[in-house]
Short mmCIF file of C-alpha atoms and ligand atoms in Angstrom, two decimals:
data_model
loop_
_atom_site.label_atom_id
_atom_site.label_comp_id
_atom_site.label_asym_id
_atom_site.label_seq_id
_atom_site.Cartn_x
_atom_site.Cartn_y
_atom_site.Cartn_z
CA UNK A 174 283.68 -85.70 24.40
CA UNK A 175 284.87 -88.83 26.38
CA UNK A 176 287.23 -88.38 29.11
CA UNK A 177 290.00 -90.86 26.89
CA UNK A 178 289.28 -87.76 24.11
CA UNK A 179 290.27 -85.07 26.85
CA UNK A 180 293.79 -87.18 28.28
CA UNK A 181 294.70 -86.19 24.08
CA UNK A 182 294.63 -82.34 25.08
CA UNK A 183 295.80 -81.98 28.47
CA UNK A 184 297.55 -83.89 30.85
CA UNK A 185 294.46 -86.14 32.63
CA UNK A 186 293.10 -89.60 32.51
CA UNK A 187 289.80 -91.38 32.91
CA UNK A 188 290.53 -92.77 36.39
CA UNK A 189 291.72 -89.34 37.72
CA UNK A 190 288.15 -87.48 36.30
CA UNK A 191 286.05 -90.01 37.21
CA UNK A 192 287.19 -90.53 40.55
CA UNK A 193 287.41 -86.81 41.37
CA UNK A 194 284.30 -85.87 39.40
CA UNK A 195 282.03 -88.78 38.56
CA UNK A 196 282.19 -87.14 34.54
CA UNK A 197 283.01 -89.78 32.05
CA UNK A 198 281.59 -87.60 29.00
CA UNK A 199 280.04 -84.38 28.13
CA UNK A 200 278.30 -82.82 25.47
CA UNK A 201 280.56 -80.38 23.21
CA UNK A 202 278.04 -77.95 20.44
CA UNK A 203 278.50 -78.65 16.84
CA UNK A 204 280.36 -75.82 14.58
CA UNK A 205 276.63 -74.80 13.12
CA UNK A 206 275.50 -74.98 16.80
CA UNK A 207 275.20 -72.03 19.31
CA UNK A 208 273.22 -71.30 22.67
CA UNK A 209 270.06 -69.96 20.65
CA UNK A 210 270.19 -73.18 18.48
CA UNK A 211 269.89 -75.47 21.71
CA UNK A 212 268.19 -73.00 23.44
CA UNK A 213 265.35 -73.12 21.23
CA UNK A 214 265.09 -76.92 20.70
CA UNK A 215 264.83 -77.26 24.72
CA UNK A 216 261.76 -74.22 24.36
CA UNK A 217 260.25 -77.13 21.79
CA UNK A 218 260.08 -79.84 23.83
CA UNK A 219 258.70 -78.05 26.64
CA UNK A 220 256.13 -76.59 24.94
CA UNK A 221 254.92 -79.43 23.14
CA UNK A 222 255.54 -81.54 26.72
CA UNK A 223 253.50 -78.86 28.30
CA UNK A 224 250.66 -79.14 25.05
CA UNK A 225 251.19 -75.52 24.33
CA UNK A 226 251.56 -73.19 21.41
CA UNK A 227 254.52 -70.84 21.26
CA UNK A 228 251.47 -67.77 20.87
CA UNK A 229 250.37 -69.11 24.42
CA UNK A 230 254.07 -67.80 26.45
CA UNK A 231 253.93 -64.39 27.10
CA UNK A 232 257.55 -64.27 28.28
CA UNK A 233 260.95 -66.08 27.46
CA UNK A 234 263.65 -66.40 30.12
CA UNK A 235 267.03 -67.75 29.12
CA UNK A 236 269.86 -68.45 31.72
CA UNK A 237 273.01 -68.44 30.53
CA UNK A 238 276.71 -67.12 30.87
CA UNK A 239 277.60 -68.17 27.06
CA UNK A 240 274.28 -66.14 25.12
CA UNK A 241 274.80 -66.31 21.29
CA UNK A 242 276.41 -62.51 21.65
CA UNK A 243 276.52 -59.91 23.72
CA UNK A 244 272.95 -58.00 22.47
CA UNK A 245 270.41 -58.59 21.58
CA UNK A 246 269.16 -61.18 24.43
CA UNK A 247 269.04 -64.44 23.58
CA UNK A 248 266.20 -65.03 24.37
CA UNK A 249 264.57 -62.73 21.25
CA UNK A 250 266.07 -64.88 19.31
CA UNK A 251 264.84 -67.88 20.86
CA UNK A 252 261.63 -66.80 21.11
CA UNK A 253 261.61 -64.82 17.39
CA UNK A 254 262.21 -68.80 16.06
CA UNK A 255 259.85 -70.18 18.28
CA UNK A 256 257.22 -67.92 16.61
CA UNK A 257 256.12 -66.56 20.15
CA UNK A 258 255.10 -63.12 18.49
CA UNK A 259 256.00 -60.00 20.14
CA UNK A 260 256.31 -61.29 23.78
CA UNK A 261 258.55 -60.31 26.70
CA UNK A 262 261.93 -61.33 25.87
CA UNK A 263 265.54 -61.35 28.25
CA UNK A 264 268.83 -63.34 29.46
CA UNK A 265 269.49 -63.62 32.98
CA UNK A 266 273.15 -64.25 34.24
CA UNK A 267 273.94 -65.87 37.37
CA UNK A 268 276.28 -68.64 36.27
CA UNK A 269 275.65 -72.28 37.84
CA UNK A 270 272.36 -70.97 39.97
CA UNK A 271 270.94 -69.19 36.49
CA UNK A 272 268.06 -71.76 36.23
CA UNK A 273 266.53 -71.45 39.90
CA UNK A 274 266.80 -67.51 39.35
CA UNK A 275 264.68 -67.57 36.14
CA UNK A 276 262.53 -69.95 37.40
CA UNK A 277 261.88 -67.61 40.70
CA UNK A 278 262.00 -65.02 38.20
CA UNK A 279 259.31 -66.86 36.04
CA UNK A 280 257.13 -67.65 39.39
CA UNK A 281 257.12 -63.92 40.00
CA UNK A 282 255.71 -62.73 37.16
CA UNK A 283 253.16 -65.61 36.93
CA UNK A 284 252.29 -65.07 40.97
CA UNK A 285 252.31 -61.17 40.08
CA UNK A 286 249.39 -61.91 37.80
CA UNK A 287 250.74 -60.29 34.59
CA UNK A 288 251.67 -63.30 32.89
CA UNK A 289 250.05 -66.49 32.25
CA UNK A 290 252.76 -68.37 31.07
CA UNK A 291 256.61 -68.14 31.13
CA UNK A 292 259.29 -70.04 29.05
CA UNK A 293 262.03 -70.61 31.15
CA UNK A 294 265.35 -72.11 29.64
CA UNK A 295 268.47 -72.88 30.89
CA UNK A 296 271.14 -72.95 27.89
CA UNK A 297 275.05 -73.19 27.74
CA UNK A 298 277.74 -73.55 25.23
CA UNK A 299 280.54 -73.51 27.70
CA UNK A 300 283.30 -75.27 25.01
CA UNK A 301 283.39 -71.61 23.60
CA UNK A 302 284.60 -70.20 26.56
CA UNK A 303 286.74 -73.34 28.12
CA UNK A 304 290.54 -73.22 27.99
CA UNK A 305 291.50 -76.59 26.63
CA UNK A 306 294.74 -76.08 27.67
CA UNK A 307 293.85 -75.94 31.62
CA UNK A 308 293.53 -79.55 33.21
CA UNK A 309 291.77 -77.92 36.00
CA UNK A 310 288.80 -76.76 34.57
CA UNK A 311 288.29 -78.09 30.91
CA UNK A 312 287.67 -81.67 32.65
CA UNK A 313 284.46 -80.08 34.02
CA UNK A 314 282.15 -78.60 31.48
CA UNK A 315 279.72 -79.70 28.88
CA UNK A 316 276.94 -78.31 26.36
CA UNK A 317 273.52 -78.21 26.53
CA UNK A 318 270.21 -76.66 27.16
CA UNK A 319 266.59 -77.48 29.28
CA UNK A 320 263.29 -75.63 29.56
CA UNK A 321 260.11 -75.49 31.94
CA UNK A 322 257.10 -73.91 31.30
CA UNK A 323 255.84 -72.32 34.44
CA UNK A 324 251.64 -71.73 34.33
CA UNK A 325 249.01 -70.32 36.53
CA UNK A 326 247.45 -72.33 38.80
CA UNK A 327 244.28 -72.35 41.16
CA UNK A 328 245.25 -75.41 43.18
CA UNK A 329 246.44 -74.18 46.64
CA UNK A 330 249.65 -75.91 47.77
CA UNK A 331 250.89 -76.76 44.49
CA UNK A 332 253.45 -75.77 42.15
CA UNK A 333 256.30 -73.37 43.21
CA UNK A 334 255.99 -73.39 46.52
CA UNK A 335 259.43 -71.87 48.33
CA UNK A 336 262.61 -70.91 47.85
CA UNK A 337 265.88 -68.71 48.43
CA UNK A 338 268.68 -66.45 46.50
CA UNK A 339 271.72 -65.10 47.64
CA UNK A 340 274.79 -63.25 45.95
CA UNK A 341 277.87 -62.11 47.45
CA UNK A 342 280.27 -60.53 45.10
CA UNK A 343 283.51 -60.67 47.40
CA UNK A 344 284.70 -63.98 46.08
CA UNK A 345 283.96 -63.48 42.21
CA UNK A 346 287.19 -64.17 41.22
CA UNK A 347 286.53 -67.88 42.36
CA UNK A 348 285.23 -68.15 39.16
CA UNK A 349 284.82 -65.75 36.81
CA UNK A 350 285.32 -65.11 32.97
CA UNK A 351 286.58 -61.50 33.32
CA UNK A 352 288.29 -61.36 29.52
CA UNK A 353 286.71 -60.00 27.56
CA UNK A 354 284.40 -57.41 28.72
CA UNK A 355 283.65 -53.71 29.59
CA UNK A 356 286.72 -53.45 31.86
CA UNK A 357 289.04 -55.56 29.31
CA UNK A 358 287.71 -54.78 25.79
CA UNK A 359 288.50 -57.08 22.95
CA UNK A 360 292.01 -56.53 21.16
CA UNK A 361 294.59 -58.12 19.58
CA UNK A 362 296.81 -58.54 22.95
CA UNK A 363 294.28 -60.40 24.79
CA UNK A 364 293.86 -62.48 21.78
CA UNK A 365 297.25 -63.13 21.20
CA UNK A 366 297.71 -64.09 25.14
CA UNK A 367 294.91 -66.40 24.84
CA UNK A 368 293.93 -65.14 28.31
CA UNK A 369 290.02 -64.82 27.39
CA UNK A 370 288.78 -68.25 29.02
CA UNK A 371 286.85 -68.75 31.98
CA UNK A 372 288.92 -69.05 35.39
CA UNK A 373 288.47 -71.02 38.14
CA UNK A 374 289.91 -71.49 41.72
CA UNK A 375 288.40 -75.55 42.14
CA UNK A 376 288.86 -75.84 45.19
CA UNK A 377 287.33 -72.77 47.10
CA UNK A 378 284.40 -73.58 44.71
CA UNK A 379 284.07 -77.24 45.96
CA UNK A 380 283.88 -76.28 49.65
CA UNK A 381 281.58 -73.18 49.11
CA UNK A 382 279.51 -76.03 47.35
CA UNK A 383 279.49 -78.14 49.80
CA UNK A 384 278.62 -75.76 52.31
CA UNK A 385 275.31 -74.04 50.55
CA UNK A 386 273.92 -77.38 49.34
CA UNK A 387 274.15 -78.77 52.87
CA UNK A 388 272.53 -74.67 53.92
CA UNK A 389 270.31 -74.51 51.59
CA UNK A 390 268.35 -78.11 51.62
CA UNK A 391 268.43 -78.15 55.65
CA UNK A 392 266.53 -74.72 55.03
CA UNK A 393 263.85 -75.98 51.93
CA UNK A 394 263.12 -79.09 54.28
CA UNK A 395 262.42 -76.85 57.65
CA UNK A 396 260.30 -74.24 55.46
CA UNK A 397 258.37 -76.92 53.74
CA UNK A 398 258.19 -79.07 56.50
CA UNK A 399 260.00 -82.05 54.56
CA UNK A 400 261.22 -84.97 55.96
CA UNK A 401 263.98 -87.22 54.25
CA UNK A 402 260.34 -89.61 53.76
CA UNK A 403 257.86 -86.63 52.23
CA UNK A 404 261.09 -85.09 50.25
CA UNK A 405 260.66 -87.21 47.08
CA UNK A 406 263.77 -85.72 45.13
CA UNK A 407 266.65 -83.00 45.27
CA UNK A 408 267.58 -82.24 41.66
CA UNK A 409 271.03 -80.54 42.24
CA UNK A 410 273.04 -78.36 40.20
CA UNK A 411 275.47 -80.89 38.55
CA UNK A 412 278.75 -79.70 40.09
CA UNK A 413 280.73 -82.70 41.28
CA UNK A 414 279.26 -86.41 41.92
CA UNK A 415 282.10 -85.87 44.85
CA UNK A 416 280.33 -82.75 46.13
CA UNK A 417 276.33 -84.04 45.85
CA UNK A 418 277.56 -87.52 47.90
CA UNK A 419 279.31 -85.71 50.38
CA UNK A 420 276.64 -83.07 50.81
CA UNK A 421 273.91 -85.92 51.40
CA UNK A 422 276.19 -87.82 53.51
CA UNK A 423 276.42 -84.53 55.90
CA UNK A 424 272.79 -84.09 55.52
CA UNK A 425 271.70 -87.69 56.35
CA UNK A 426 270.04 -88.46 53.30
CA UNK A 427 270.40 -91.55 51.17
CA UNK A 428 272.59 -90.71 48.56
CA UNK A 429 269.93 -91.84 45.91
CA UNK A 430 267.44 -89.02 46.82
CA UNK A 431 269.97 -87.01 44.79
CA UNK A 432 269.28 -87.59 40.92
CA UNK A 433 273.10 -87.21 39.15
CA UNK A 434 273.34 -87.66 35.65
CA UNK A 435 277.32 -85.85 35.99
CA UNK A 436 278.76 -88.83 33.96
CA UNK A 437 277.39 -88.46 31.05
CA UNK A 438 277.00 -84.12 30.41
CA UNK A 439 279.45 -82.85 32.70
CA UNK A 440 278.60 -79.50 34.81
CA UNK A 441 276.62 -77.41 32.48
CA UNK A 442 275.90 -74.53 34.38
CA UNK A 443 272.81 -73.23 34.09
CA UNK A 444 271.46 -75.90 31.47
CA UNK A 445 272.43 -78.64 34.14
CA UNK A 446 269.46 -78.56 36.48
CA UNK A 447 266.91 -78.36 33.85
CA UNK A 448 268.56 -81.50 31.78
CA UNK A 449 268.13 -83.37 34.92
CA UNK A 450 264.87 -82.67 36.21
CA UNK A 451 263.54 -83.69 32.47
CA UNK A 452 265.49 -87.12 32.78
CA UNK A 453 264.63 -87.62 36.25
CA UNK A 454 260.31 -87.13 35.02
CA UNK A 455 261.43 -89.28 32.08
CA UNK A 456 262.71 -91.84 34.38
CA UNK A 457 259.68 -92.19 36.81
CA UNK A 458 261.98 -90.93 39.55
CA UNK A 459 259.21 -87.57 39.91
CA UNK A 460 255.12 -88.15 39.60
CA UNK A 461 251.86 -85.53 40.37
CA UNK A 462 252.21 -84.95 44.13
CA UNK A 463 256.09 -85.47 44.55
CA UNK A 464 257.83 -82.85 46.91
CA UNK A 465 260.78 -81.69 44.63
CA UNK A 466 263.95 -79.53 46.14
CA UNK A 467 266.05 -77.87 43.70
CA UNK A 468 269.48 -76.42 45.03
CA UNK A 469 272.51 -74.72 42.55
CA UNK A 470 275.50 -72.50 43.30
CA UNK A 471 278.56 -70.98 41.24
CA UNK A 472 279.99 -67.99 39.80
CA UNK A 473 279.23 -65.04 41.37
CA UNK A 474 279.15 -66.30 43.68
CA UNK A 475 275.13 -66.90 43.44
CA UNK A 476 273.56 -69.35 45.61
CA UNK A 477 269.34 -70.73 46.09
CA UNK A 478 266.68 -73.04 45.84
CA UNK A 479 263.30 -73.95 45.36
CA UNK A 480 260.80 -75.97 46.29
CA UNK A 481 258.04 -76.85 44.15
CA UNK A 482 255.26 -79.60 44.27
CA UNK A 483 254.83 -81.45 40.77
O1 UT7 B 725 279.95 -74.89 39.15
C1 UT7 B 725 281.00 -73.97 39.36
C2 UT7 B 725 282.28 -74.43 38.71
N1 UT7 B 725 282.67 -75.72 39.21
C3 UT7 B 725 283.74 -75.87 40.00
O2 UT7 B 725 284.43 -74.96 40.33
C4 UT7 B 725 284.06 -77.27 40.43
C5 UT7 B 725 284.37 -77.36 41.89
N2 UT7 B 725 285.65 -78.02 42.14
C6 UT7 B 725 285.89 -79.29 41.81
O3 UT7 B 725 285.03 -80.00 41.29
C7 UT7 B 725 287.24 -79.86 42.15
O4 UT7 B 725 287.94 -78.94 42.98
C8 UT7 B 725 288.09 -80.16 40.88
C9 UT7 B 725 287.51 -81.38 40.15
C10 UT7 B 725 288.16 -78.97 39.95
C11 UT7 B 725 289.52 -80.55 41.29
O5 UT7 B 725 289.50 -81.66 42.20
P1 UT7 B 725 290.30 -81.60 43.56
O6 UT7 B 725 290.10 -82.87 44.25
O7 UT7 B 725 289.90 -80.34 44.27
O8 UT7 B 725 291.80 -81.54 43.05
P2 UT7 B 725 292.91 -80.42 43.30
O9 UT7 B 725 292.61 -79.19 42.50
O10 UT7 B 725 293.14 -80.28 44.77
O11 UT7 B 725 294.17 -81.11 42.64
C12 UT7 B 725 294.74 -82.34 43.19
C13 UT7 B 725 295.87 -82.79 42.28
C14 UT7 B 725 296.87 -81.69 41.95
O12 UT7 B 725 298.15 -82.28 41.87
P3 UT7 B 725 299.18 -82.18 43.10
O13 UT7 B 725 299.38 -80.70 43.31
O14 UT7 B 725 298.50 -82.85 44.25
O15 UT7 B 725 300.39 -82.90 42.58
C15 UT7 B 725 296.46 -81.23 40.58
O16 UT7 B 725 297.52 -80.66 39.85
O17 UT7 B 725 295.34 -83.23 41.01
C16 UT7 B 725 296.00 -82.52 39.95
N3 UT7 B 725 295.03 -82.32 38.87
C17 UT7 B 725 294.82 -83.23 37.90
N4 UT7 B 725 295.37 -84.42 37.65
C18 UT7 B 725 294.91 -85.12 36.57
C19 UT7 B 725 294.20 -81.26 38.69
N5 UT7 B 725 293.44 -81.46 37.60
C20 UT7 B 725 293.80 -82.68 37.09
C21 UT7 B 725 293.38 -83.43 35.98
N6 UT7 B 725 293.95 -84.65 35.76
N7 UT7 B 725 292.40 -83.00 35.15
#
């Protein structure tokens, strides 16, 4: 969905979205498409990428705040068409930072020792829950799904190497999709007020942004001892190309050590970082040995990164 496609539903233009955003188009699910469907197309590629069988993943993680319903997980689905048989199966929610939970999640139970290896996916269909009819926010969001597979390893200083989570409730309504659910159950009245979209207060979002992505890389380089030379590449959550430049500009760091590919899928929450960091391999942008930082924040709110050594 182009920007010029979105000015036909709400009051917006391309110049306005671009300039505030850096989005020029983002990925909207077919009808006979759902989270699963992507979900499990993302698990695909990263197993074959990874030259691994779907009997060889002993768990599935999917992130997401849009899972195909509200039980079973998503991720039994996703892994029942995989044909990973009988494994560990469940969702994890924490909105825009959903990906670097699962993945610490996923480096847990691999470090742990009681799994080998661990699909993680990060998967959205945000159009379902976006109110076309609110300029503010329906600019924003896209579709679409990405997936790791995190294995054991015996090399010393590689692979997942740091990294940090944080919640703090206070603020949820910031952003928050609170119709429906247990406290508002389904009925005709909400339907009929057309109330049960996602919410969002931009702004307070865009400086708590700004704020934890400056936090939380100064904090990955210290820990890791990175410089802006041994850092090879932050692969951000894709909130804002306005927020990522702003945040490296307060930082110090050249802009390009950021990889951004905002124009072209919008924010998709927990999907984003994952869509990125396969681009950004694809690209030549990461190699064996490069330092990697990931950073995300959003509903919640949830904030964190991770550090990990390709
Ligand atoms: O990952 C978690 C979820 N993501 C976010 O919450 C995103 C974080 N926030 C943002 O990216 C930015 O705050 C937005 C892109 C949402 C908004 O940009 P902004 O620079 O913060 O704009 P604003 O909300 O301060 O609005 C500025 C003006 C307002 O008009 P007035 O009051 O100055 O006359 C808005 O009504 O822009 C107007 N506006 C628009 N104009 C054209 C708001 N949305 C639009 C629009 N097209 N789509």
């Amino acid at each position: 969905m182009t920007n010029a496609e979105l000015s036909t539903l709400v009051d917006t233009n391309d110049e306005w979205i671009v300039q505030r955003t850096g989005i020029r188009e983002r990925r909207i699910a077919a009808a006979d498409e759902s989270t699963a469907t992507l979900a499990t197309l993302a698990g695909e590629r990263a197993l074959k990428a990874a030259n691994l069988q779907p009997a060889d993943i002993d768990l599935v993680i999917v992130a997401t705040i849009t899972p195909e319903m509200a039980f079973p997980a998503t991720a039994c689905v996703v892994a029942s068409r995989l044909g990973c048989p009988n494994r560990a199966g469940f969702d994890l929610s924490a909105a825009c930072t959903g990906f670097v939970y699962a993945l610490h999640t996923g480096a847990a139970f691999v470090r742990s020792g009681q799994f080998k290896n661990v699909l993680v996916i990060g998967a959205e269909t945000l159009s379902r829950v976006t109110d076309y009819t609110d300029r503010g926010s329906c600019i924003l969001f896209g579709d679409g799904a990405g997936a790791v597979v995190l294995s054991r390893s015996t090399e010393e200083g590689r692979g997942f190497l740091y990294g940090e989570l944080h919640s703090d409730g206070g603020p949820m309504s910031d952003a928050m999709l609170l119709k429906p659910g247990s406290r508002h159950p389904i009925n005709a009245e909400l339907i009929a007020s057309g109330d049960q979209y996602m919410k969002l207060k931009g702004r307070e979002v865009y400086k708590f942004a700004v704020t934890k992505f400056e936090e939380l890389i100064r904090d990955a380089m210290k820990h890791c001892d990175l410089t802006a030379e041994s850092l090879s590449l932050i692969v951000p959550h894709q909130v804002n190309q306005r927020i990522i430049d702003s945040a490296m500009e307060k930082l110090g760091l050249p802009a390009d050590k950021a990889f951004v590919n905002i124009d072209r899928y919008g924010n998709t929450s927990s999907a984003s970082i994952p869509i990125a960091l396969d681009e950004a391999v694809h690209a030549g942008r990461l190699k064996r040995d490069d330092h990697v930082v990931f950073v995300a924040f959003g509903a919640g709110l949830t904030w964190g990164n991770a550090v990990v050594r390709m």
